[in-house]
Amino acid sequence: MNAPVRLLLCDDHVVVRAGLLALLASEPGIEVVGETGSGEEAVALAGRLRPDVVLMDLQLGPVTGAAAGIDGVEATRRITAVPGAPYVLVLTTYDTDADVRRAVEAGATGYLLKAERPEELFAAIHAAARGRTAFSQPVVGRVMAHMRGGAAPGTLTEREQDILGQLARGLGNREIARALFISEATVKTHLGRIYAKLGVDTRAGAVAVAKERRLLP
């Protein structure tokens, strides 16, 4: 039996957080290892608890006693900047292009709306733990169109397609290098070209656009 996904929950609405905790407790494949209502505490807890996934709200209040706090986007950026960081899955009520783009560019591996059905949330958490992207259907089309910026799609080379396929499996640069018998530097170079051709800036964005364009098997 697979170990449950270790999850850190960050949402500044106490009632909402309590509801999510009760909901997540009903899924045996997910273990909530920590909870918080602030971005700063989420960053600290992510480093200390080492969860597999951080379920992150976008709009967050400040730490108690502080004049202001960082939002979910900045918290996501700080969490994902650390080597071996957990995956961040955004769960929010906001679905504007700007919000989604900022979250993905900050390193979020997925973006869900709070209107999702429980089973969709569970599935997205499990997908995120494997490094796979998860986006709510209502936002996928227009977000990907915005990220492409209307640019004509570039043609990927065979090697770039190989790397994109490994990326979709959730592999890191070192793992991709080992799987394809190339150096990490070569992987990074190809990733830069893939991002440029797909009009994205992140791994999650590349996989999402590739799926929409059916570039992945």
PDB file of C-alpha atoms in Angstrom:
ATOM      1  CA  MET A   1       0.000   0.000   0.000  1.00  0.00           C
ATOM      2  CA  ASN A   2       1.335   3.432  -0.943  1.00  0.00           C
ATOM      3  CA  ALA A   3       2.100   5.904   1.813  1.00  0.00           C
ATOM      4  CA  PRO A   4      -0.439   8.735   2.102  1.00  0.00           C
ATOM      5  CA  VAL A   5       0.343  12.105   0.560  1.00  0.00           C
ATOM      6  CA  ARG A   6       1.711  14.413   3.251  1.00  0.00           C
ATOM      7  CA  LEU A   7      -0.092  17.730   2.888  1.00  0.00           C
ATOM      8  CA  LEU A   8       0.315  21.208   4.372  1.00  0.00           C
ATOM      9  CA  LEU A   9      -2.826  23.366   4.246  1.00  0.00           C
ATOM     10  CA  CYS A  10      -2.657  27.152   4.020  1.00  0.00           C
ATOM     11  CA  ASP A  11      -5.898  29.178   4.103  1.00  0.00           C
ATOM     12  CA  ASP A  12      -6.508  32.269   6.211  1.00  0.00           C
ATOM     13  CA  HIS A  13     -10.252  31.702   6.641  1.00  0.00           C
ATOM     14  CA  VAL A  14     -10.637  29.650   9.815  1.00  0.00           C
ATOM     15  CA  VAL A  15     -14.039  28.253   8.893  1.00  0.00           C
ATOM     16  CA  VAL A  16     -12.914  27.323   5.389  1.00  0.00           C
ATOM     17  CA  ARG A  17      -9.767  25.723   6.746  1.00  0.00           C
ATOM     18  CA  ALA A  18     -11.780  23.702   9.259  1.00  0.00           C
ATOM     19  CA  GLY A  19     -14.063  22.506   6.475  1.00  0.00           C
ATOM     20  CA  LEU A  20     -11.114  21.507   4.311  1.00  0.00           C
ATOM     21  CA  LEU A  21      -9.489  19.663   7.213  1.00  0.00           C
ATOM     22  CA  ALA A  22     -12.688  17.677   7.790  1.00  0.00           C
ATOM     23  CA  LEU A  23     -12.970  16.925   4.075  1.00  0.00           C
ATOM     24  CA  LEU A  24      -9.337  15.854   3.731  1.00  0.00           C
ATOM     25  CA  ALA A  25      -9.668  13.631   6.782  1.00  0.00           C
ATOM     26  CA  SER A  26     -12.213  11.562   4.834  1.00  0.00           C
ATOM     27  CA  GLU A  27      -9.563  10.626   2.242  1.00  0.00           C
ATOM     28  CA  PRO A  28      -7.276   7.884   3.632  1.00  0.00           C
ATOM     29  CA  GLY A  29      -4.666   8.567   0.962  1.00  0.00           C
ATOM     30  CA  ILE A  30      -3.998  12.072   2.297  1.00  0.00           C
ATOM     31  CA  GLU A  31      -2.428  13.000   5.642  1.00  0.00           C
ATOM     32  CA  VAL A  32      -2.559  16.648   6.740  1.00  0.00           C
ATOM     33  CA  VAL A  33       0.733  17.254   8.552  1.00  0.00           C
ATOM     34  CA  GLY A  34       0.238  20.962   9.214  1.00  0.00           C
ATOM     35  CA  GLU A  35      -2.048  23.947   8.772  1.00  0.00           C
ATOM     36  CA  THR A  36      -1.670  27.700   8.815  1.00  0.00           C
ATOM     37  CA  GLY A  37      -3.403  30.901   7.806  1.00  0.00           C
ATOM     38  CA  SER A  38      -0.404  32.956   6.681  1.00  0.00           C
ATOM     39  CA  GLY A  39       2.079  32.846   3.853  1.00  0.00           C
ATOM     40  CA  GLU A  40       5.078  33.387   6.116  1.00  0.00           C
ATOM     41  CA  GLU A  41       4.115  30.465   8.324  1.00  0.00           C
ATOM     42  CA  ALA A  42       3.437  28.311   5.270  1.00  0.00           C
ATOM     43  CA  VAL A  43       7.002  28.911   4.064  1.00  0.00           C
ATOM     44  CA  ALA A  44       8.417  28.066   7.488  1.00  0.00           C
ATOM     45  CA  LEU A  45       6.259  24.956   7.914  1.00  0.00           C
ATOM     46  CA  ALA A  46       7.068  23.713   4.419  1.00  0.00           C
ATOM     47  CA  GLY A  47      10.745  23.778   5.299  1.00  0.00           C
ATOM     48  CA  ARG A  48      10.288  22.137   8.685  1.00  0.00           C
ATOM     49  CA  LEU A  49       7.602  19.522   7.951  1.00  0.00           C
ATOM     50  CA  ARG A  50       8.729  18.590   4.411  1.00  0.00           C
ATOM     51  CA  PRO A  51       5.219  17.809   3.054  1.00  0.00           C
ATOM     52  CA  ASP A  52       4.699  16.340  -0.392  1.00  0.00           C
ATOM     53  CA  VAL A  53       2.133  18.968  -1.355  1.00  0.00           C
ATOM     54  CA  VAL A  54       1.175  22.420  -0.080  1.00  0.00           C
ATOM     55  CA  LEU A  55      -2.486  23.329  -0.671  1.00  0.00           C
ATOM     56  CA  MET A  56      -2.269  27.109  -0.972  1.00  0.00           C
ATOM     57  CA  ASP A  57      -4.890  29.860  -0.998  1.00  0.00           C
ATOM     58  CA  LEU A  58      -4.034  33.043  -2.928  1.00  0.00           C
ATOM     59  CA  GLN A  59      -5.364  35.771  -0.666  1.00  0.00           C
ATOM     60  CA  LEU A  60      -3.768  35.497   2.766  1.00  0.00           C
ATOM     61  CA  GLY A  61      -3.797  37.690   5.846  1.00  0.00           C
ATOM     62  CA  PRO A  62      -0.716  38.795   7.806  1.00  0.00           C
ATOM     63  CA  VAL A  63       0.923  36.954  10.668  1.00  0.00           C
ATOM     64  CA  THR A  64      -0.641  37.892  14.007  1.00  0.00           C
ATOM     65  CA  GLY A  65       0.723  41.260  15.079  1.00  0.00           C
ATOM     66  CA  ALA A  66       2.210  42.090  11.679  1.00  0.00           C
ATOM     67  CA  ALA A  67       1.094  45.043   9.582  1.00  0.00           C
ATOM     68  CA  ALA A  68       1.087  43.079   6.334  1.00  0.00           C
ATOM     69  CA  GLY A  69       1.830  39.625   5.052  1.00  0.00           C
ATOM     70  CA  ILE A  70       2.836  37.890   1.865  1.00  0.00           C
ATOM     71  CA  ASP A  71       0.141  36.459  -0.396  1.00  0.00           C
ATOM     72  CA  GLY A  72      -0.147  32.933  -1.707  1.00  0.00           C
ATOM     73  CA  VAL A  73       1.797  33.742  -4.864  1.00  0.00           C
ATOM     74  CA  GLU A  74       4.829  35.017  -2.966  1.00  0.00           C
ATOM     75  CA  ALA A  75       4.594  32.116  -0.513  1.00  0.00           C
ATOM     76  CA  THR A  76       4.530  29.728  -3.472  1.00  0.00           C
ATOM     77  CA  ARG A  77       7.586  31.407  -4.984  1.00  0.00           C
ATOM     78  CA  ARG A  78       9.554  31.108  -1.747  1.00  0.00           C
ATOM     79  CA  ILE A  79       8.522  27.509  -1.111  1.00  0.00           C
ATOM     80  CA  THR A  80       9.325  26.250  -4.606  1.00  0.00           C
ATOM     81  CA  ALA A  81      12.667  28.088  -4.771  1.00  0.00           C
ATOM     82  CA  VAL A  82      14.262  25.564  -2.406  1.00  0.00           C
ATOM     83  CA  PRO A  83      15.824  22.377  -3.871  1.00  0.00           C
ATOM     84  CA  GLY A  84      13.628  19.349  -3.204  1.00  0.00           C
ATOM     85  CA  ALA A  85      10.695  21.607  -2.375  1.00  0.00           C
ATOM     86  CA  PRO A  86       7.142  20.257  -2.115  1.00  0.00           C
ATOM     87  CA  TYR A  87       4.712  20.807  -4.953  1.00  0.00           C
ATOM     88  CA  VAL A  88       2.285  23.694  -4.479  1.00  0.00           C
ATOM     89  CA  LEU A  89      -1.339  23.297  -5.510  1.00  0.00           C
ATOM     90  CA  VAL A  90      -3.337  26.531  -5.437  1.00  0.00           C
ATOM     91  CA  LEU A  91      -6.939  26.311  -4.196  1.00  0.00           C
ATOM     92  CA  THR A  92      -8.818  29.587  -4.461  1.00  0.00           C
ATOM     93  CA  THR A  93     -12.023  31.353  -5.446  1.00  0.00           C
ATOM     94  CA  TYR A  94     -10.165  33.676  -7.841  1.00  0.00           C
ATOM     95  CA  ASP A  95      -9.930  32.619 -11.479  1.00  0.00           C
ATOM     96  CA  THR A  96      -8.700  35.664 -13.394  1.00  0.00           C
ATOM     97  CA  ASP A  97      -6.008  35.185 -16.021  1.00  0.00           C
ATOM     98  CA  ALA A  98      -3.643  37.389 -14.029  1.00  0.00           C
ATOM     99  CA  ASP A  99      -4.055  35.388 -10.817  1.00  0.00           C
ATOM    100  CA  VAL A 100      -3.513  32.056 -12.540  1.00  0.00           C
ATOM    101  CA  ARG A 101      -0.550  33.308 -14.540  1.00  0.00           C
ATOM    102  CA  ARG A 102       1.140  34.740 -11.440  1.00  0.00           C
ATOM    103  CA  ALA A 103       0.637  31.496  -9.528  1.00  0.00           C
ATOM    104  CA  VAL A 104       2.020  29.291 -12.299  1.00  0.00           C
ATOM    105  CA  GLU A 105       4.966  31.606 -12.903  1.00  0.00           C
ATOM    106  CA  ALA A 106       5.701  31.455  -9.163  1.00  0.00           C
ATOM    107  CA  GLY A 107       6.043  27.684  -9.431  1.00  0.00           C
ATOM    108  CA  ALA A 108       2.579  26.290  -8.646  1.00  0.00           C
ATOM    109  CA  THR A 109       2.057  22.872 -10.199  1.00  0.00           C
ATOM    110  CA  GLY A 110      -1.718  23.295 -10.348  1.00  0.00           C
ATOM    111  CA  TYR A 111      -4.589  25.715  -9.884  1.00  0.00           C
ATOM    112  CA  LEU A 112      -8.018  24.665  -8.595  1.00  0.00           C
ATOM    113  CA  LEU A 113     -11.162  26.570  -7.776  1.00  0.00           C
ATOM    114  CA  LYS A 114     -12.921  25.996  -4.457  1.00  0.00           C
ATOM    115  CA  ALA A 115     -16.052  25.028  -6.373  1.00  0.00           C
ATOM    116  CA  GLU A 116     -14.408  21.730  -7.381  1.00  0.00           C
ATOM    117  CA  ARG A 117     -16.023  18.475  -6.250  1.00  0.00           C
ATOM    118  CA  PRO A 118     -14.212  16.686  -3.392  1.00  0.00           C
ATOM    119  CA  GLU A 119     -13.136  13.814  -5.633  1.00  0.00           C
ATOM    120  CA  GLU A 120     -11.575  16.286  -8.070  1.00  0.00           C
ATOM    121  CA  LEU A 121      -9.655  17.917  -5.224  1.00  0.00           C
ATOM    122  CA  PHE A 122      -8.391  14.546  -3.988  1.00  0.00           C
ATOM    123  CA  ALA A 123      -7.336  13.539  -7.487  1.00  0.00           C
ATOM    124  CA  ALA A 124      -5.505  16.835  -7.991  1.00  0.00           C
ATOM    125  CA  ILE A 125      -3.611  16.428  -4.706  1.00  0.00           C
ATOM    126  CA  HIS A 126      -2.494  12.934  -5.657  1.00  0.00           C
ATOM    127  CA  ALA A 127      -1.506  14.181  -9.122  1.00  0.00           C
ATOM    128  CA  ALA A 128       0.463  17.078  -7.641  1.00  0.00           C
ATOM    129  CA  ALA A 129       2.328  14.701  -5.320  1.00  0.00           C
ATOM    130  CA  ARG A 130       3.573  12.926  -8.460  1.00  0.00           C
ATOM    131  CA  GLY A 131       4.613  16.213 -10.045  1.00  0.00           C
ATOM    132  CA  ARG A 132       1.712  16.312 -12.475  1.00  0.00           C
ATOM    133  CA  THR A 133      -0.261  19.432 -13.284  1.00  0.00           C
ATOM    134  CA  ALA A 134      -3.877  19.911 -12.212  1.00  0.00           C
ATOM    135  CA  PHE A 135      -6.056  22.763 -13.441  1.00  0.00           C
ATOM    136  CA  SER A 136      -9.770  23.390 -13.041  1.00  0.00           C
ATOM    137  CA  GLN A 137     -11.469  23.039 -16.408  1.00  0.00           C
ATOM    138  CA  PRO A 138     -13.080  26.517 -16.338  1.00  0.00           C
ATOM    139  CA  VAL A 139      -9.650  28.184 -16.408  1.00  0.00           C
ATOM    140  CA  VAL A 140      -7.525  25.917 -18.599  1.00  0.00           C
ATOM    141  CA  GLY A 141      -8.372  27.214 -22.063  1.00  0.00           C
ATOM    142  CA  ARG A 142      -8.072  30.923 -21.519  1.00  0.00           C
ATOM    143  CA  VAL A 143      -5.073  30.643 -19.208  1.00  0.00           C
ATOM    144  CA  MET A 144      -3.078  28.607 -21.684  1.00  0.00           C
ATOM    145  CA  ALA A 145      -4.082  30.971 -24.480  1.00  0.00           C
ATOM    146  CA  HIS A 146      -2.864  33.897 -22.399  1.00  0.00           C
ATOM    147  CA  MET A 147       0.421  32.165 -21.561  1.00  0.00           C
ATOM    148  CA  ARG A 148       1.023  31.482 -25.248  1.00  0.00           C
ATOM    149  CA  GLY A 149       0.456  35.155 -25.937  1.00  0.00           C
ATOM    150  CA  GLY A 150      -1.019  34.321 -29.325  1.00  0.00           C
ATOM    151  CA  ALA A 151       2.345  33.092 -30.586  1.00  0.00           C
ATOM    152  CA  ALA A 152       2.481  30.406 -33.235  1.00  0.00           C
ATOM    153  CA  PRO A 153       3.517  27.118 -31.705  1.00  0.00           C
ATOM    154  CA  GLY A 154       7.156  26.188 -32.223  1.00  0.00           C
ATOM    155  CA  THR A 155       8.077  22.737 -33.473  1.00  0.00           C
ATOM    156  CA  LEU A 156       9.781  20.624 -30.832  1.00  0.00           C
ATOM    157  CA  THR A 157      12.747  18.486 -31.760  1.00  0.00           C
ATOM    158  CA  GLU A 158      12.714  14.755 -31.007  1.00  0.00           C
ATOM    159  CA  ARG A 159      14.998  15.305 -28.018  1.00  0.00           C
ATOM    160  CA  GLU A 160      12.806  18.134 -26.719  1.00  0.00           C
ATOM    161  CA  GLN A 161       9.768  15.881 -26.983  1.00  0.00           C
ATOM    162  CA  ASP A 162      11.643  13.214 -25.023  1.00  0.00           C
ATOM    163  CA  ILE A 163      12.449  15.695 -22.277  1.00  0.00           C
ATOM    164  CA  LEU A 164       8.905  17.040 -22.251  1.00  0.00           C
ATOM    165  CA  GLY A 165       7.625  13.502 -21.781  1.00  0.00           C
ATOM    166  CA  GLN A 166       9.930  12.966 -18.805  1.00  0.00           C
ATOM    167  CA  LEU A 167       8.836  16.346 -17.441  1.00  0.00           C
ATOM    168  CA  ALA A 168       5.206  15.234 -17.572  1.00  0.00           C
ATOM    169  CA  ARG A 169       6.141  12.225 -15.444  1.00  0.00           C
ATOM    170  CA  GLY A 170       7.265  14.614 -12.698  1.00  0.00           C
ATOM    171  CA  LEU A 171      10.995  13.945 -13.052  1.00  0.00           C
ATOM    172  CA  GLY A 172      13.557  16.529 -11.972  1.00  0.00           C
ATOM    173  CA  ASN A 173      16.501  17.635 -14.112  1.00  0.00           C
ATOM    174  CA  ARG A 174      18.886  15.077 -12.612  1.00  0.00           C
ATOM    175  CA  GLU A 175      16.413  12.230 -13.118  1.00  0.00           C
ATOM    176  CA  ILE A 176      15.743  13.308 -16.705  1.00  0.00           C
ATOM    177  CA  ALA A 177      19.473  13.437 -17.381  1.00  0.00           C
ATOM    178  CA  ARG A 178      19.908   9.896 -16.062  1.00  0.00           C
ATOM    179  CA  ALA A 179      16.904   8.559 -17.980  1.00  0.00           C
ATOM    180  CA  LEU A 180      18.089  10.026 -21.287  1.00  0.00           C
ATOM    181  CA  PHE A 181      21.847   9.585 -20.690  1.00  0.00           C
ATOM    182  CA  ILE A 182      22.636  13.269 -21.057  1.00  0.00           C
ATOM    183  CA  SER A 183      24.050  15.917 -18.727  1.00  0.00           C
ATOM    184  CA  GLU A 184      21.957  18.133 -16.449  1.00  0.00           C
ATOM    185  CA  ALA A 185      23.332  21.149 -18.304  1.00  0.00           C
ATOM    186  CA  THR A 186      21.959  19.726 -21.548  1.00  0.00           C
ATOM    187  CA  VAL A 187      18.589  19.155 -19.897  1.00  0.00           C
ATOM    188  CA  LYS A 188      18.509  22.794 -18.741  1.00  0.00           C
ATOM    189  CA  THR A 189      19.387  24.021 -22.227  1.00  0.00           C
ATOM    190  CA  HIS A 190      16.608  21.984 -23.812  1.00  0.00           C
ATOM    191  CA  LEU A 191      14.131  23.110 -21.155  1.00  0.00           C
ATOM    192  CA  GLY A 192      14.890  26.731 -21.989  1.00  0.00           C
ATOM    193  CA  ARG A 193      14.150  26.059 -25.646  1.00  0.00           C
ATOM    194  CA  ILE A 194      10.965  24.153 -24.790  1.00  0.00           C
ATOM    195  CA  TYR A 195       9.728  27.039 -22.627  1.00  0.00           C
ATOM    196  CA  ALA A 196      10.447  29.525 -25.407  1.00  0.00           C
ATOM    197  CA  LYS A 197       8.649  27.471 -28.052  1.00  0.00           C
ATOM    198  CA  LEU A 198       5.608  26.873 -25.857  1.00  0.00           C
ATOM    199  CA  GLY A 199       5.483  30.449 -24.559  1.00  0.00           C
ATOM    200  CA  VAL A 200       5.756  29.527 -20.874  1.00  0.00           C
ATOM    201  CA  ASP A 201       8.149  30.101 -17.972  1.00  0.00           C
ATOM    202  CA  THR A 202       7.628  27.068 -15.753  1.00  0.00           C
ATOM    203  CA  ARG A 203       7.620  23.274 -15.837  1.00  0.00           C
ATOM    204  CA  ALA A 204       3.921  23.157 -14.943  1.00  0.00           C
ATOM    205  CA  GLY A 205       3.113  25.629 -17.694  1.00  0.00           C
ATOM    206  CA  ALA A 206       5.052  23.590 -20.257  1.00  0.00           C
ATOM    207  CA  VAL A 207       3.205  20.390 -19.378  1.00  0.00           C
ATOM    208  CA  ALA A 208      -0.180  22.123 -19.354  1.00  0.00           C
ATOM    209  CA  VAL A 209       0.350  23.705 -22.785  1.00  0.00           C
ATOM    210  CA  ALA A 210       1.756  20.446 -24.159  1.00  0.00           C
ATOM    211  CA  LYS A 211      -1.329  18.580 -23.000  1.00  0.00           C
ATOM    212  CA  GLU A 212      -3.637  21.143 -24.537  1.00  0.00           C
ATOM    213  CA  ARG A 213      -1.765  20.937 -27.846  1.00  0.00           C
ATOM    214  CA  ARG A 214      -1.679  17.142 -27.599  1.00  0.00           C
ATOM    215  CA  LEU A 215       2.093  17.059 -27.742  1.00  0.00           C
ATOM    216  CA  LEU A 216       2.168  14.331 -25.101  1.00  0.00           C
ATOM    217  CA  PRO A 217       1.069  10.712 -25.605  1.00  0.00           C
TER     218      PRO A 217
END
